[in-house]
Short mmCIF file of C-alpha atoms in Angstrom, two decimals:
data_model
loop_
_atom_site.label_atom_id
_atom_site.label_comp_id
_atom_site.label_asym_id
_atom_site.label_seq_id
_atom_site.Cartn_x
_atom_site.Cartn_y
_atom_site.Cartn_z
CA UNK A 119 -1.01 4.23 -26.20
CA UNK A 120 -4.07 5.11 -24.04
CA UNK A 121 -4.09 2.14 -21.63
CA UNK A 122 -7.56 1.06 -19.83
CA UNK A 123 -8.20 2.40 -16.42
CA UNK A 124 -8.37 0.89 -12.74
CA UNK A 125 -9.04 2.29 -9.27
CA UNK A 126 -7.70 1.04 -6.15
CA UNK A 127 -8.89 2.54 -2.88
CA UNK A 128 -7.09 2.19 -0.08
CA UNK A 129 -9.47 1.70 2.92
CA UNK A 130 -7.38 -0.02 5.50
CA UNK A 131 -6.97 3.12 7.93
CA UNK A 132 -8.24 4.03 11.01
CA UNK A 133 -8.65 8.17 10.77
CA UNK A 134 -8.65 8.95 14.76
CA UNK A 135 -8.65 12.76 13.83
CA UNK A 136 -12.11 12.51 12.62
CA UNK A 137 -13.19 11.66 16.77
CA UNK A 138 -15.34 8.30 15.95
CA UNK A 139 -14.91 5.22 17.53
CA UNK A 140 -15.24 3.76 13.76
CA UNK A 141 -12.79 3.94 10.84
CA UNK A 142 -13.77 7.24 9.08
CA UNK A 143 -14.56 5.67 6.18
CA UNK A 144 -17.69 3.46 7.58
CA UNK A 145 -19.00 6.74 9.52
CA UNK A 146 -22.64 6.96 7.90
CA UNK A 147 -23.57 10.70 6.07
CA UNK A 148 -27.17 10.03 5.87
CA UNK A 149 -27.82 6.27 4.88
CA UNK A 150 -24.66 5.81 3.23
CA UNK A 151 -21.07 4.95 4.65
CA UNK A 152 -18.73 7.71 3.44
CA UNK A 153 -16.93 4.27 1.37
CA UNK A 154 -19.99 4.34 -0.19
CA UNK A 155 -20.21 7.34 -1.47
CA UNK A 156 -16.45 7.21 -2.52
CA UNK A 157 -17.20 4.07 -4.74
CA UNK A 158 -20.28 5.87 -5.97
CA UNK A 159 -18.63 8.26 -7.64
CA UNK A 160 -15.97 5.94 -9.03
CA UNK A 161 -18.48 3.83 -10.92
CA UNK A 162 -20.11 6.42 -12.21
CA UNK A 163 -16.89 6.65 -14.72
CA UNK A 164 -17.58 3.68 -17.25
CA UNK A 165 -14.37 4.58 -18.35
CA UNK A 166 -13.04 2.34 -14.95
CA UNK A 167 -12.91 -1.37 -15.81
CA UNK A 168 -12.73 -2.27 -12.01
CA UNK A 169 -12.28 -1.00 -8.24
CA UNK A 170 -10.25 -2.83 -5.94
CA UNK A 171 -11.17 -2.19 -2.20
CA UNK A 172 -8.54 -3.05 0.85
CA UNK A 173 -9.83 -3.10 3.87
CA UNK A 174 -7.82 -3.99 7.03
CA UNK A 175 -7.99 -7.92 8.14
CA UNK A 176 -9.56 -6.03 11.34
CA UNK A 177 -12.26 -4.43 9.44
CA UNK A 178 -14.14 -7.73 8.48
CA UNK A 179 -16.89 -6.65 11.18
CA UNK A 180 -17.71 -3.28 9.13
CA UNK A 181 -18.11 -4.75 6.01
CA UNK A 182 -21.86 -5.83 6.01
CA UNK A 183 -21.99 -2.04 6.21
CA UNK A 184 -20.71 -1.55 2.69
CA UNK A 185 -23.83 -0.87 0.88
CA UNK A 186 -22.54 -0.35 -2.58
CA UNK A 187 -22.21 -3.84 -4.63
CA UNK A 188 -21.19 -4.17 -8.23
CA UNK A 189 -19.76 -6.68 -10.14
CA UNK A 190 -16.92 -3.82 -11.34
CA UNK A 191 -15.82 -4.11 -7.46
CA UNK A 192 -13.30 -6.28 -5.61
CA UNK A 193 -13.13 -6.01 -1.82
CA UNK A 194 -10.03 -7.49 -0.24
CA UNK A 195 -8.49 -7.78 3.60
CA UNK A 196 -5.47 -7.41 2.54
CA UNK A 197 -4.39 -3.83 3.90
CA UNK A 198 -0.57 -2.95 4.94
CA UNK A 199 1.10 -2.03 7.48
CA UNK A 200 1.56 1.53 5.29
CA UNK A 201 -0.17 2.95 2.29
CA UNK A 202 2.12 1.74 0.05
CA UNK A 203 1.74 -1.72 0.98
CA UNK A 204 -1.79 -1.73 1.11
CA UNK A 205 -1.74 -0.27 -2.90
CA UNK A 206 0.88 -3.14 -3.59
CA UNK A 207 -1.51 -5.45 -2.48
CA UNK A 208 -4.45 -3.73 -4.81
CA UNK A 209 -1.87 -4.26 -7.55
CA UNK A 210 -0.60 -7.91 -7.15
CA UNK A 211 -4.57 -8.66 -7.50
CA UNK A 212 -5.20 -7.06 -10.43
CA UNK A 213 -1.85 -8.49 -12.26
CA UNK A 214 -3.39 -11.11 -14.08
CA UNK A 215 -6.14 -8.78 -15.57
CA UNK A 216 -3.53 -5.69 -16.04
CA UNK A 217 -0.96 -4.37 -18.79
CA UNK A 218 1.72 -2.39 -17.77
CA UNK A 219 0.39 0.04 -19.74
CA UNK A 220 -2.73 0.61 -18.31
CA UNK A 221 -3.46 3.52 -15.90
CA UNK A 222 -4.16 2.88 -12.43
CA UNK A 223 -5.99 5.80 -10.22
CA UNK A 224 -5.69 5.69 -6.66
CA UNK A 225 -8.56 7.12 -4.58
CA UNK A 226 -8.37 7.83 -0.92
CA UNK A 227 -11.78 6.33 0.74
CA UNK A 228 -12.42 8.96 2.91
CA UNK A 229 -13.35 11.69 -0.28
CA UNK A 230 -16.69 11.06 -0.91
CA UNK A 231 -17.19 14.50 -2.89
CA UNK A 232 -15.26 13.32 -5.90
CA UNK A 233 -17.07 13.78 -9.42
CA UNK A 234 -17.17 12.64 -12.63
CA UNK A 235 -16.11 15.82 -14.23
CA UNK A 236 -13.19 15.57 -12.06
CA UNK A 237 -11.57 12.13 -13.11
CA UNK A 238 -12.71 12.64 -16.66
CA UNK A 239 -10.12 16.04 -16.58
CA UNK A 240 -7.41 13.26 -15.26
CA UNK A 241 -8.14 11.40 -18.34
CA UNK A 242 -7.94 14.64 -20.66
CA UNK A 243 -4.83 15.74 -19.31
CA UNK A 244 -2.82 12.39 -18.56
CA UNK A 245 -3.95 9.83 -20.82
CA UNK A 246 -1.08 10.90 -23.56
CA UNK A 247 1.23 12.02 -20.47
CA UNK A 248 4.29 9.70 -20.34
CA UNK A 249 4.29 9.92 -16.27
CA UNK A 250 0.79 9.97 -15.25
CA UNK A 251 -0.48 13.12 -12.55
CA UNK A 252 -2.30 13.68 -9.72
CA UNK A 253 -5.09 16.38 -8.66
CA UNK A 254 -4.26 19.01 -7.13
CA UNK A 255 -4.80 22.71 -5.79
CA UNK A 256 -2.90 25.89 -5.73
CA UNK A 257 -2.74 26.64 -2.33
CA UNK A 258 -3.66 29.92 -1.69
CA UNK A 259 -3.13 30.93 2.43
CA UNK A 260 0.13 32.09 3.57
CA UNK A 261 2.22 29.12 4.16
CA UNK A 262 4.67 28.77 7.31
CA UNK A 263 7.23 26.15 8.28
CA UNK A 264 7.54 25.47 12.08
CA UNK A 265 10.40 23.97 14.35
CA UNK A 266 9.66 21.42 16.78
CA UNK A 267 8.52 23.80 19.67
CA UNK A 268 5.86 25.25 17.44
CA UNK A 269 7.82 28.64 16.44
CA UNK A 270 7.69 29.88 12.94
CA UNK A 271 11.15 29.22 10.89
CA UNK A 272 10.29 30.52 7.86
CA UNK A 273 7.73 31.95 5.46
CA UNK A 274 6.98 29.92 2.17
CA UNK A 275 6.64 31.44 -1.57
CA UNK A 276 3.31 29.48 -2.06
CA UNK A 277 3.45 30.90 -5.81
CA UNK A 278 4.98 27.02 -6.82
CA UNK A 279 2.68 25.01 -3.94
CA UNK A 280 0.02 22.90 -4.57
CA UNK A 281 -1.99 20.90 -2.35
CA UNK A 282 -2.03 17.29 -3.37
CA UNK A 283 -5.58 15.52 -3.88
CA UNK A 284 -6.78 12.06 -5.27
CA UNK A 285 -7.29 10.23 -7.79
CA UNK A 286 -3.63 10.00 -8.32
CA UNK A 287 -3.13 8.38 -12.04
CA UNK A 288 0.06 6.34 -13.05
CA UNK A 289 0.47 3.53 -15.28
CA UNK A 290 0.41 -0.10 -13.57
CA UNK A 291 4.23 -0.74 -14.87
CA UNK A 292 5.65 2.46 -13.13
CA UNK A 293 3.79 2.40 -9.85
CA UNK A 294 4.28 -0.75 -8.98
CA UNK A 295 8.13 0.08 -9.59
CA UNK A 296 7.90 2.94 -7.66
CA UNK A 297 6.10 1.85 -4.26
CA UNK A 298 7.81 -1.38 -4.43
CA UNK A 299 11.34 0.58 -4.07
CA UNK A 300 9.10 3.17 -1.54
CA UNK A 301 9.80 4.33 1.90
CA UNK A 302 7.31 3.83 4.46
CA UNK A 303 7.17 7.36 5.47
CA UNK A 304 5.67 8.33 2.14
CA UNK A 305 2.07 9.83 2.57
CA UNK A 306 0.83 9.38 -1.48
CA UNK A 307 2.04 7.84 -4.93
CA UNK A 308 3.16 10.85 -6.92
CA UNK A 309 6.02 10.74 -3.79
CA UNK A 310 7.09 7.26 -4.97
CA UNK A 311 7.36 8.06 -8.40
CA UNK A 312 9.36 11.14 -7.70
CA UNK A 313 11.70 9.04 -5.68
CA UNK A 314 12.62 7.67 -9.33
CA UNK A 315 13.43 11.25 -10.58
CA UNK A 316 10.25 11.37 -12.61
CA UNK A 317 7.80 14.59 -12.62
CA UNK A 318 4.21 14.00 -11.92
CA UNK A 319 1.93 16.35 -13.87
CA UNK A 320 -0.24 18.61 -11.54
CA UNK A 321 -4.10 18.85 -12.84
CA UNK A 322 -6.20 21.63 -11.61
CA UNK A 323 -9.21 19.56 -8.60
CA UNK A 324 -12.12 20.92 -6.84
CA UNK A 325 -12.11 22.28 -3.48
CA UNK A 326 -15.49 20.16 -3.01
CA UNK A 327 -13.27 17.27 -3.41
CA UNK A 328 -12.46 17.16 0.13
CA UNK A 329 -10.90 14.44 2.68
CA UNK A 330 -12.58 13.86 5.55
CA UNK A 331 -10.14 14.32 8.84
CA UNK A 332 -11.25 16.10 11.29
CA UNK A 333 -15.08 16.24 12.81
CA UNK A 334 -15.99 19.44 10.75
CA UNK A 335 -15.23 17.84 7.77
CA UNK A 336 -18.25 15.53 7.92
CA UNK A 337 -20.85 18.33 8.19
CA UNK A 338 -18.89 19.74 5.19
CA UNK A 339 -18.70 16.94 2.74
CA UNK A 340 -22.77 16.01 3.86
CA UNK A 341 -23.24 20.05 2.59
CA UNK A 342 -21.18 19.18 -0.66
CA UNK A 343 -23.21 16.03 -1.29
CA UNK A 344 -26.22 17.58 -1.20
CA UNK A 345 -25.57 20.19 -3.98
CA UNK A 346 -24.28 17.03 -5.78
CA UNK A 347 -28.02 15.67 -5.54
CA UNK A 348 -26.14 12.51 -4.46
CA UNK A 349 -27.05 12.45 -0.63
CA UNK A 350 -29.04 9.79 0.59
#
C-alpha cells in the first residue's frame, strides 16, 4: 500500500538568528525568495500531488513576493502558535483530498538546497516502511552536553547520533494522531510520532541540504545553488 504523496511547508516563522528584518524565508538569494527556491525543488518531484504553504496571518504583506505559482500549490494564513499547529492546519486542509494512507512530507521553508535525488531516496526507502522516516545525517564532530552556566557535563558517543533534516515522511493517518496528542516544545514530526512509541526510520541526506539560520548560511546555500544550476 504505497499511498500518494503531499508536502506541507511550514512557513509561518520569523528566523531572528538569520539578522534580517524579514522572515528568513522571504530574504531574496539572487531574484528568488529562499520560499521560492524551497517550492522549486518540491515541484520538481511529479511524484507530489500538492504543496500546502502556511504563512503567518502577519505575513500577508510578503506574499506578493512569492514568485513561484502553480496550480499543485496552496498558500494559506493559517500558521500556529507552534510548528505543530501550523502542520495541523496544513492537514485539516488537505482532509477532504487525503487517505489516511497517503504519505505526507514536511519541508522546512528555509532549505532551499533540497533535490530531487534526495526526496526520491525518501520514497525508495519509506514507501513500504510501516512508520514513515525522516532525513538525516550522522553527525560526525565531537558532541558535548552543557549545564546552564555553559560548562561541559558530559561527552556524547556520537557513534548512534544523527542530525535530523527535512522532508520528514509519515502517513496522513499517523501524523495527524501524533501532533494532535503533541507537546508544544517539540521542534519536528519524527518527535511526535515517537511520543507514540513508534521508531522513525533514519535515511541517509545531503549536507547541501542545509537550513538557513544564521547570516553565513545565506552565502552558503547561494554557493550550493549555484552548483545546482538552479540560482537565479
Amino acid at each position: 500500500m504505497t499511498g500518494s504523496h503531499y508536502a506541507i511547508v511550514p512557513a509561518a516563522g520569523v528566523g531572528a538568528r538569520v539578522g534580517s528584518q524579514l522572515p528568513k524565508q522571504f530574504i531574496t538569494i539572487g531574484h528568488r525568495t529562499v520560499l521560492d527556491y524551497t517550492l522549486q525543488a518540491l515541484l520538481s518531484c511529479s511524484e507530489i500531488k500538492h504543496i500546502v504553504v502556511i504563512l503567518s496571518p502577519s505575513h500577508v504583506l510578503y506574499e506578493n513576493q512569492i514568485k513561484f505559482r502553480h496550480q499543485r500549490i496552496s498558500i494559506l494564513h493559517e500558521g500556529g502558535d507552534t510548528r505543530a499547529h501550523t502542520v495541523l492546519n496544513g492537514l485539516r486542509y488537505l482532509s477532504n483530498r487525503i487517505r489516511k494512507e497517503d504519505w505526507i512530507l514536511v519541508h522546512d521553508a528555509a532549505r532551499p538546497c533540497l533535490e530531487l535525488t534526495h526526496i526520491e531516496g525518501l520514497f525508495k526507502e519509506l514507501n513500504a516502511d510501516p512508520v514513515g522516516g525522516i532525513l538525516a545525517l550522522p553527525i560526525s564532530d565531537t558532541v558535548k552536553e552543557s549545564d546552564q552556566e555553559g560548562r561541559v557535563i558530559a561527552t556524547r558517543d556520537r557513534q548512534y547520533l544523527w542530525a535530523a533534516q527535512t522532508p520528514q515522511m509519515f502517513r496522513y493517518g499517523l501524523l495527524n494522531q501524533a501532533l494532535s496528542m503533541a507537546q508544544d516544545t517539540m521542534t519536528d514530526e519524527a518527535s511526535a510520532v515517537e511520543r507514540l512509541g513508534l521508531c522513525p526510520k533514519l535515511v541517509l541526506g545531503s549536507k547541501s541540504n542545509i537550513k538557513i539560520t544564521y547570516p553565513e548560511d545565506l552565502a552558503l546555500a547561494e554557493y550550493i545553488l549555484r552548483r545546482q544550476e538552479r540560482y537565479e
